[in-house]
mmCIF file of C-alpha atoms in Angstrom:
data_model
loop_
_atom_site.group_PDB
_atom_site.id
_atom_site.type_symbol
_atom_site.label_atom_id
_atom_site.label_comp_id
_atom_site.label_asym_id
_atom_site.label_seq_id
_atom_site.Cartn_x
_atom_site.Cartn_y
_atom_site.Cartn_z
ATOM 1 C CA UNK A 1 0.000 0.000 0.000
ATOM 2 C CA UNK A 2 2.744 2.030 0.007
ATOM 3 C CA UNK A 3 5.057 3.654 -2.885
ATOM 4 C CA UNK A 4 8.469 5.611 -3.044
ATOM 5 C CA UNK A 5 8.859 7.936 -5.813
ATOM 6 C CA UNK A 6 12.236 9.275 -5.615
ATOM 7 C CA UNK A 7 13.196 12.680 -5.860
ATOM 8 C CA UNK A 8 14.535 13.343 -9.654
ATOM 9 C CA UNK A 9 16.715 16.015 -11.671
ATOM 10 C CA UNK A 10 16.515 17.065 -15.082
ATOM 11 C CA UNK A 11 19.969 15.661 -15.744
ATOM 12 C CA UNK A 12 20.290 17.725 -19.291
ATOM 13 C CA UNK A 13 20.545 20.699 -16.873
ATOM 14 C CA UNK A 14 23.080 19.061 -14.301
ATOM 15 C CA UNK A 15 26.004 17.763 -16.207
ATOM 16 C CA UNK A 16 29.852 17.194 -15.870
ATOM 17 C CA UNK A 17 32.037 20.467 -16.747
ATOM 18 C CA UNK A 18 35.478 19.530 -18.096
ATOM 19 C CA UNK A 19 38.730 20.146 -16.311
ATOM 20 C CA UNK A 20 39.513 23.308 -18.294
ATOM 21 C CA UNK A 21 36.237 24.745 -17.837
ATOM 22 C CA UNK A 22 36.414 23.941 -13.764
ATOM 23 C CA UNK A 23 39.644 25.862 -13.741
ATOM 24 C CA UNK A 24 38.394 28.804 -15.532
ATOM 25 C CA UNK A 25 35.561 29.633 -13.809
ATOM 26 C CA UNK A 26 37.490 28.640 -10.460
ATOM 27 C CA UNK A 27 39.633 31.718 -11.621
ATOM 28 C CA UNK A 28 36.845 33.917 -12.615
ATOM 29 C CA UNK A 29 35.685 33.556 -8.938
ATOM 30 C CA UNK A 30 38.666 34.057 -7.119
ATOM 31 C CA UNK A 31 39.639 30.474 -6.167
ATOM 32 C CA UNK A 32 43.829 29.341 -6.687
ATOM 33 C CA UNK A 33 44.114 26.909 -9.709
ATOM 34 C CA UNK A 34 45.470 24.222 -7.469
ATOM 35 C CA UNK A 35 42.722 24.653 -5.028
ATOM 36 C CA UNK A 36 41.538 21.414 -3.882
ATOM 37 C CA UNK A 37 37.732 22.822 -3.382
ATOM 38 C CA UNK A 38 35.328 21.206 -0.875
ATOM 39 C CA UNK A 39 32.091 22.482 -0.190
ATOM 40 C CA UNK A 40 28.714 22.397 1.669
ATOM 41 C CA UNK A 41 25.439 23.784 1.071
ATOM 42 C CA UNK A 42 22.256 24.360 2.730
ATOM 43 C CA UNK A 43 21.170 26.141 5.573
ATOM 44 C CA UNK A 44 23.641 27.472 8.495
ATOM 45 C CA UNK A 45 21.563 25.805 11.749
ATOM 46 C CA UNK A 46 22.529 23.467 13.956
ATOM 47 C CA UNK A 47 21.611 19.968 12.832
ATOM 48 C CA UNK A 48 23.628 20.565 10.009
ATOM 49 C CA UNK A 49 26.741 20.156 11.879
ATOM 50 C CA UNK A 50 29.065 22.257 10.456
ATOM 51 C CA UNK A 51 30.896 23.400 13.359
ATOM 52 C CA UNK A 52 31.987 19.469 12.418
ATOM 53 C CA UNK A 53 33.247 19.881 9.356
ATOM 54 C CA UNK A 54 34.671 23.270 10.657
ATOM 55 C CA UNK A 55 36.728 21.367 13.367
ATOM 56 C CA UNK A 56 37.941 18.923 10.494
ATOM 57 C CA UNK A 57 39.153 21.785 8.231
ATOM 58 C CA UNK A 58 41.181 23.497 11.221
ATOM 59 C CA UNK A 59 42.980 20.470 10.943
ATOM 60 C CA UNK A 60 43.214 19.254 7.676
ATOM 61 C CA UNK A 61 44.629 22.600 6.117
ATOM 62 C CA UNK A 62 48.267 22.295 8.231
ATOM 63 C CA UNK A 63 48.119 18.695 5.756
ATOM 64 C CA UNK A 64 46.554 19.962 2.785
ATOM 65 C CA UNK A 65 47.619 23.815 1.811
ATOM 66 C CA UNK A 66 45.774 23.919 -1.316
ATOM 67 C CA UNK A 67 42.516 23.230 0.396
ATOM 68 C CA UNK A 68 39.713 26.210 0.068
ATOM 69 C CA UNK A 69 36.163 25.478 1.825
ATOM 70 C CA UNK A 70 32.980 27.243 0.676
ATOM 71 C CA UNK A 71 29.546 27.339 2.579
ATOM 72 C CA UNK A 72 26.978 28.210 0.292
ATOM 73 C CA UNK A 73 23.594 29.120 1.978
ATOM 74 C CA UNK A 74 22.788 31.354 5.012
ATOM 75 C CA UNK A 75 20.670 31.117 8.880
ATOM 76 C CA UNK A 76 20.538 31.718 11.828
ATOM 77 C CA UNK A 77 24.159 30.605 13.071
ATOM 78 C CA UNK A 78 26.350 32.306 10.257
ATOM 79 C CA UNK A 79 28.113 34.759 12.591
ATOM 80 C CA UNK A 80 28.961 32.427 15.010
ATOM 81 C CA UNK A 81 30.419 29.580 12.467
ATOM 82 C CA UNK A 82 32.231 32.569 10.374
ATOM 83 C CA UNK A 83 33.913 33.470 14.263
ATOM 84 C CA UNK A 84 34.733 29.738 13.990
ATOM 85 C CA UNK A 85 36.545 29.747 10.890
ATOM 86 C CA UNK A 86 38.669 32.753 11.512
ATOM 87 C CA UNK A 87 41.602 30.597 11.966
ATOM 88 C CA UNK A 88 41.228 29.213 7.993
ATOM 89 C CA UNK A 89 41.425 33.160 6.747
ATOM 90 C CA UNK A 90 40.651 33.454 3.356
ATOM 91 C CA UNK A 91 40.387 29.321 3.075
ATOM 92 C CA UNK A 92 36.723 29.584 4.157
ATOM 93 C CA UNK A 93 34.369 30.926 2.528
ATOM 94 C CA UNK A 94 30.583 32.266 3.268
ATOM 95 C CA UNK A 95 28.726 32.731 0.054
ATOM 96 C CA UNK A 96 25.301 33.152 1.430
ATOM 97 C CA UNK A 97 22.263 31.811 -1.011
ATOM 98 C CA UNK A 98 23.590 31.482 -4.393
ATOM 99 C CA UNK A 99 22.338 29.702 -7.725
ATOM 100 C CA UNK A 100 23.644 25.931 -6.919
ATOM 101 C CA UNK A 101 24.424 25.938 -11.059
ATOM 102 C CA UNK A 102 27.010 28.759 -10.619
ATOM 103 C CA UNK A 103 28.712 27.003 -7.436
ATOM 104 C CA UNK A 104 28.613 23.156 -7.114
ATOM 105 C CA UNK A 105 30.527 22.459 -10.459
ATOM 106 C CA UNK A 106 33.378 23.930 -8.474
ATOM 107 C CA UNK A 107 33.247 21.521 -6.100
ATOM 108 C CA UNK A 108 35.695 18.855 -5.757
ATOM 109 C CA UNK A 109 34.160 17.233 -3.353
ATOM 110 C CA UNK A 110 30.560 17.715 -1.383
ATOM 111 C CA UNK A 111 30.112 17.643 2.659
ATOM 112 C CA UNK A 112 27.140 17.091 4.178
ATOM 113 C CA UNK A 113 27.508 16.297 8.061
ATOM 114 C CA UNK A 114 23.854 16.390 9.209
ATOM 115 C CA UNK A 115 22.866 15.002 12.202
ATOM 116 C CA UNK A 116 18.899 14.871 10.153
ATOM 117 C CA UNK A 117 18.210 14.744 6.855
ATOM 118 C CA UNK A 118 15.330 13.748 3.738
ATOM 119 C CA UNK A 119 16.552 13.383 0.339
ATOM 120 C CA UNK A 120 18.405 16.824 -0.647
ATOM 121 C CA UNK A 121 18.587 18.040 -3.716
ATOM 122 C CA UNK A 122 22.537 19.335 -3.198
ATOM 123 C CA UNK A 123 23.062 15.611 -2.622
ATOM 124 C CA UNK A 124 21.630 14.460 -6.258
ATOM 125 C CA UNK A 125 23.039 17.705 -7.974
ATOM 126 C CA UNK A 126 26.613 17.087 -6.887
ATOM 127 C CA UNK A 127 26.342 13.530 -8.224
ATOM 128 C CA UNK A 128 24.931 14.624 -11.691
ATOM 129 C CA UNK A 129 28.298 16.311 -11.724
ATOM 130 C CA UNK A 130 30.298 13.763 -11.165
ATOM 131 C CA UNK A 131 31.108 15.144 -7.467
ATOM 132 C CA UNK A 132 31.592 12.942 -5.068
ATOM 133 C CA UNK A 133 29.995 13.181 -1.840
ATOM 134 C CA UNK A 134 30.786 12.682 1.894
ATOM 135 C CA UNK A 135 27.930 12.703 4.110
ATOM 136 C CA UNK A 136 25.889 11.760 7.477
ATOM 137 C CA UNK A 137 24.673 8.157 7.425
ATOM 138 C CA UNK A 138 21.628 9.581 7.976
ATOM 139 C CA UNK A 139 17.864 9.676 6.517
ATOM 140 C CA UNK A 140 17.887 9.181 2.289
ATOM 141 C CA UNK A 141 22.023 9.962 2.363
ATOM 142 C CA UNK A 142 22.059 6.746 3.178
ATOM 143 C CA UNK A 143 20.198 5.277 0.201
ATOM 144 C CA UNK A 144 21.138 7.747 -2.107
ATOM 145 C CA UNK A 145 25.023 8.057 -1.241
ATOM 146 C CA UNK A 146 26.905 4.586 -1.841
ATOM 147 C CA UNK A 147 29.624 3.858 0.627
ATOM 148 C CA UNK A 148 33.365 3.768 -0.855
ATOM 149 C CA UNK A 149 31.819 3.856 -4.456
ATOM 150 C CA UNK A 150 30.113 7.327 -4.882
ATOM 151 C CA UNK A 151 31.587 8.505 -2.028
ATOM 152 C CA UNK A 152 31.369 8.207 1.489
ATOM 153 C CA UNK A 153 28.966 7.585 4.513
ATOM 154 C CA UNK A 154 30.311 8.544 8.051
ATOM 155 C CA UNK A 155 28.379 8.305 11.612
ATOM 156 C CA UNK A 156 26.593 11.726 12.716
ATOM 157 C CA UNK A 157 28.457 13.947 14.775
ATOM 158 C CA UNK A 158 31.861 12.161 14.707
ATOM 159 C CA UNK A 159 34.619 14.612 13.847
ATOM 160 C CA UNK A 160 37.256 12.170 13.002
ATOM 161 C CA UNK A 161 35.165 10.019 11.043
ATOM 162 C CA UNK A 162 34.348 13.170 9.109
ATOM 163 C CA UNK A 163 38.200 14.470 8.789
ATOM 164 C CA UNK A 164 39.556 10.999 7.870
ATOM 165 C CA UNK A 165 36.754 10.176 5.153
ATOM 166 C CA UNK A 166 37.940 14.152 4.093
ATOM 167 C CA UNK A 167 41.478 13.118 4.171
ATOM 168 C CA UNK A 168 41.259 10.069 1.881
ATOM 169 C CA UNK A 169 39.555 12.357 -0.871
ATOM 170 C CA UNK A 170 41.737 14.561 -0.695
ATOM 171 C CA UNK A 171 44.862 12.820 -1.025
ATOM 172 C CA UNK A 172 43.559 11.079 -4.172
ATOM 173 C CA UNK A 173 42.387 12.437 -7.056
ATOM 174 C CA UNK A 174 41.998 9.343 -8.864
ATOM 175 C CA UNK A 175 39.369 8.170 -6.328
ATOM 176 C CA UNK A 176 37.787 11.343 -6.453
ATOM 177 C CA UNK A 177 37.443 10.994 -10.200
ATOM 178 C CA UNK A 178 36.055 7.192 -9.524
ATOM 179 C CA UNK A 179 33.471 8.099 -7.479
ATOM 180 C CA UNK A 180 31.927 11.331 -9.483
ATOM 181 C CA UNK A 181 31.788 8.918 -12.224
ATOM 182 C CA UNK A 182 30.194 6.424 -10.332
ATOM 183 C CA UNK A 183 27.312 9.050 -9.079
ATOM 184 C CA UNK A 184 26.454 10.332 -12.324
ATOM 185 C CA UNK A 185 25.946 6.802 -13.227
ATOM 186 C CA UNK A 186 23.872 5.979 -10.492
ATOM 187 C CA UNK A 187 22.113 10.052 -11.081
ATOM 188 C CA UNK A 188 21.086 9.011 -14.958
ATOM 189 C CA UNK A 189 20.034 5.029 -13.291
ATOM 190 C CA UNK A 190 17.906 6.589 -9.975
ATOM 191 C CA UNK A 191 17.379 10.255 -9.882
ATOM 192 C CA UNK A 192 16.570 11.148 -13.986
ATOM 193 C CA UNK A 193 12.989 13.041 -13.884
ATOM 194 C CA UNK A 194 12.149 11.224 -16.808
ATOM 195 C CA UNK A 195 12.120 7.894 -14.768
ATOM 196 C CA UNK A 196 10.290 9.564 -12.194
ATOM 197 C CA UNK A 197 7.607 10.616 -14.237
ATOM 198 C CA UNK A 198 7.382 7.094 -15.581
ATOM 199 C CA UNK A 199 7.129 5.778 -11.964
ATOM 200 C CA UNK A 200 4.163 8.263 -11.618
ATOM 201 C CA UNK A 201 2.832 7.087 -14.586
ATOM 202 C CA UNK A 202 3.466 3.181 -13.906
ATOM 203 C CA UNK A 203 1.424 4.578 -10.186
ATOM 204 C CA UNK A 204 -1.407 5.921 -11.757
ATOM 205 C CA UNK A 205 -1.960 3.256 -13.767
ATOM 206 C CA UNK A 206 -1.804 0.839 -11.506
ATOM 207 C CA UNK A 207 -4.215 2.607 -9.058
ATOM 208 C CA UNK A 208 -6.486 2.684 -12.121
ATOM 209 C CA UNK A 209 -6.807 -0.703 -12.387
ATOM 210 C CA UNK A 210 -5.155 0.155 -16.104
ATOM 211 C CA UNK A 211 -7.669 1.962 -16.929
ATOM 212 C CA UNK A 212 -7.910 5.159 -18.919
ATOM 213 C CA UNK A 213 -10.586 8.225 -18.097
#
C-alpha cells in the first residue's frame, strides 16, 4: 500500500564540466588553480553540523595547503560559524544563497555532516556532476550516497570520522574521479525526472486498475 517515488533532476541541466572549464571559472571567482575545493550547502543551523566539518578543516589545512572550503547558503548561526573559521582566513568561505548551477561544479568534493536529513537536492546535484559526496549516514544519504563507491557515509556527529573520510579524498584524485563517475551513473540510473515521471505514470496506472478516463 505504500510507494516511493524518488526525488529526480533534469539531468540535461546538471552535467559534468570539463577540467579546463572547472579551472576557468574557479579563476573567474577568485579560487587558486590548485585549489583542492570542498564544499557544503544548505542552511547554516545546527543539525547541520558544520561546526563538524569546521573542526575537520582546522585540521586538515596544516596537511593539505591547497585546500579552500565554501559554505553556500545562510541562517541563523552564520556569525557564530564565520567566528569559527577565523583561523582558515581566506580558506573559508561564506557565500550566502547562491544559484547551486554557478557554485557546485566547483566543487571537488561535497560535505554534508547532518545530524537529520530527507533526500536533498545538493546531494543528487553534486552527483549529476560527477562530485563525489561525503555525508551523514543519515535519513535518504544513506540510500542515495553509496559507501566507498560514490563517495562516502560517516556516523553523525563524529569529527574524526568526518576528517579521515575528508582526508582520503583529498589525497587522491583518482578516487575522487572514480566516485563522481560512479554518481552520475547511479544520477542518470535513480534520480533522472524522466524515470520519475514514468514511476508516476506506472502509479497511476496501476491505481487505475489500467484503466484510462
Amino acid at each position: 500500500r505504500i510507494s516511493v517515488i524518488l526525488n529526480a533532476l533534469n539531468l540535461d541541466q546538471w552535467r559534468p564540466i570539463t577540467a579546463e572549464e572547472k579551472r576557468r571559472r574557479r579563476l573567474a571567482a577568485g579560487l587558486a588553480d590548485d585549489a583542492i575545493v570542498i564544499g557544503f550547502a544548505g542552511r547554516l543551523v545546527a543539525l547541520k553540523r558544520l561546526d563538524c566539518l569546521l573542526a575537520a578543516a582546522q585540521r586538515l589545512v596544516g596537511r593539505h595547503p591547497q585546500l579552500c572550503f565554501l559554505m553556500l547558503g545562510d541562517g541563523p548561526l552564520r556569525s557564530e560559524l564565520e567566528r569559527q573559521a577565523q583561523s582558515l582566513g581566506d580558506r573559508c568561505r561564506f557565500l550566502g544563497w547562491g544559484n547551486g548551477s554557478d557554485w557546485l561544479p566547483l566543487f571537488d568534493m561535497l560535505v554534508l555532516p547532518s545530524e537529520s536529513e530527507g533526500l536533498p537536492y545538493c546531494v543528487l546535484e553534486s552527483m549529476a556532476l560527477g562530485i563525489p559526496v561525503v555525508a551523514s549516514a543519515v535519513g535518504g544519504m544513506k540510500e542515495s550516497v553509496v559507501d566507498g563507491q560514490t563517495g562516502f557515509l560517516v556516523p553523525p556527529g563524529d569529527e574524526s570520522a568526518l576528517q579521515q573520510a575528508l582526508d582520503r579524498l583529498i589525497g587522491d584524485s583518482g578516487m575522487r574521479s572514480s566516485m563522481g563517475l560512479a554518481g552520475r551513473a547511479r544520477a542518470e540510473s535513480l534520480y533522472d525526472v524522466r524515470a520519475m515521471a514514468r514511476r508516476w505514470e506506472e502509479l497511476y496506472t496501476r491505481l487505475g486498475d489500467g484503466k484510462s478516463s
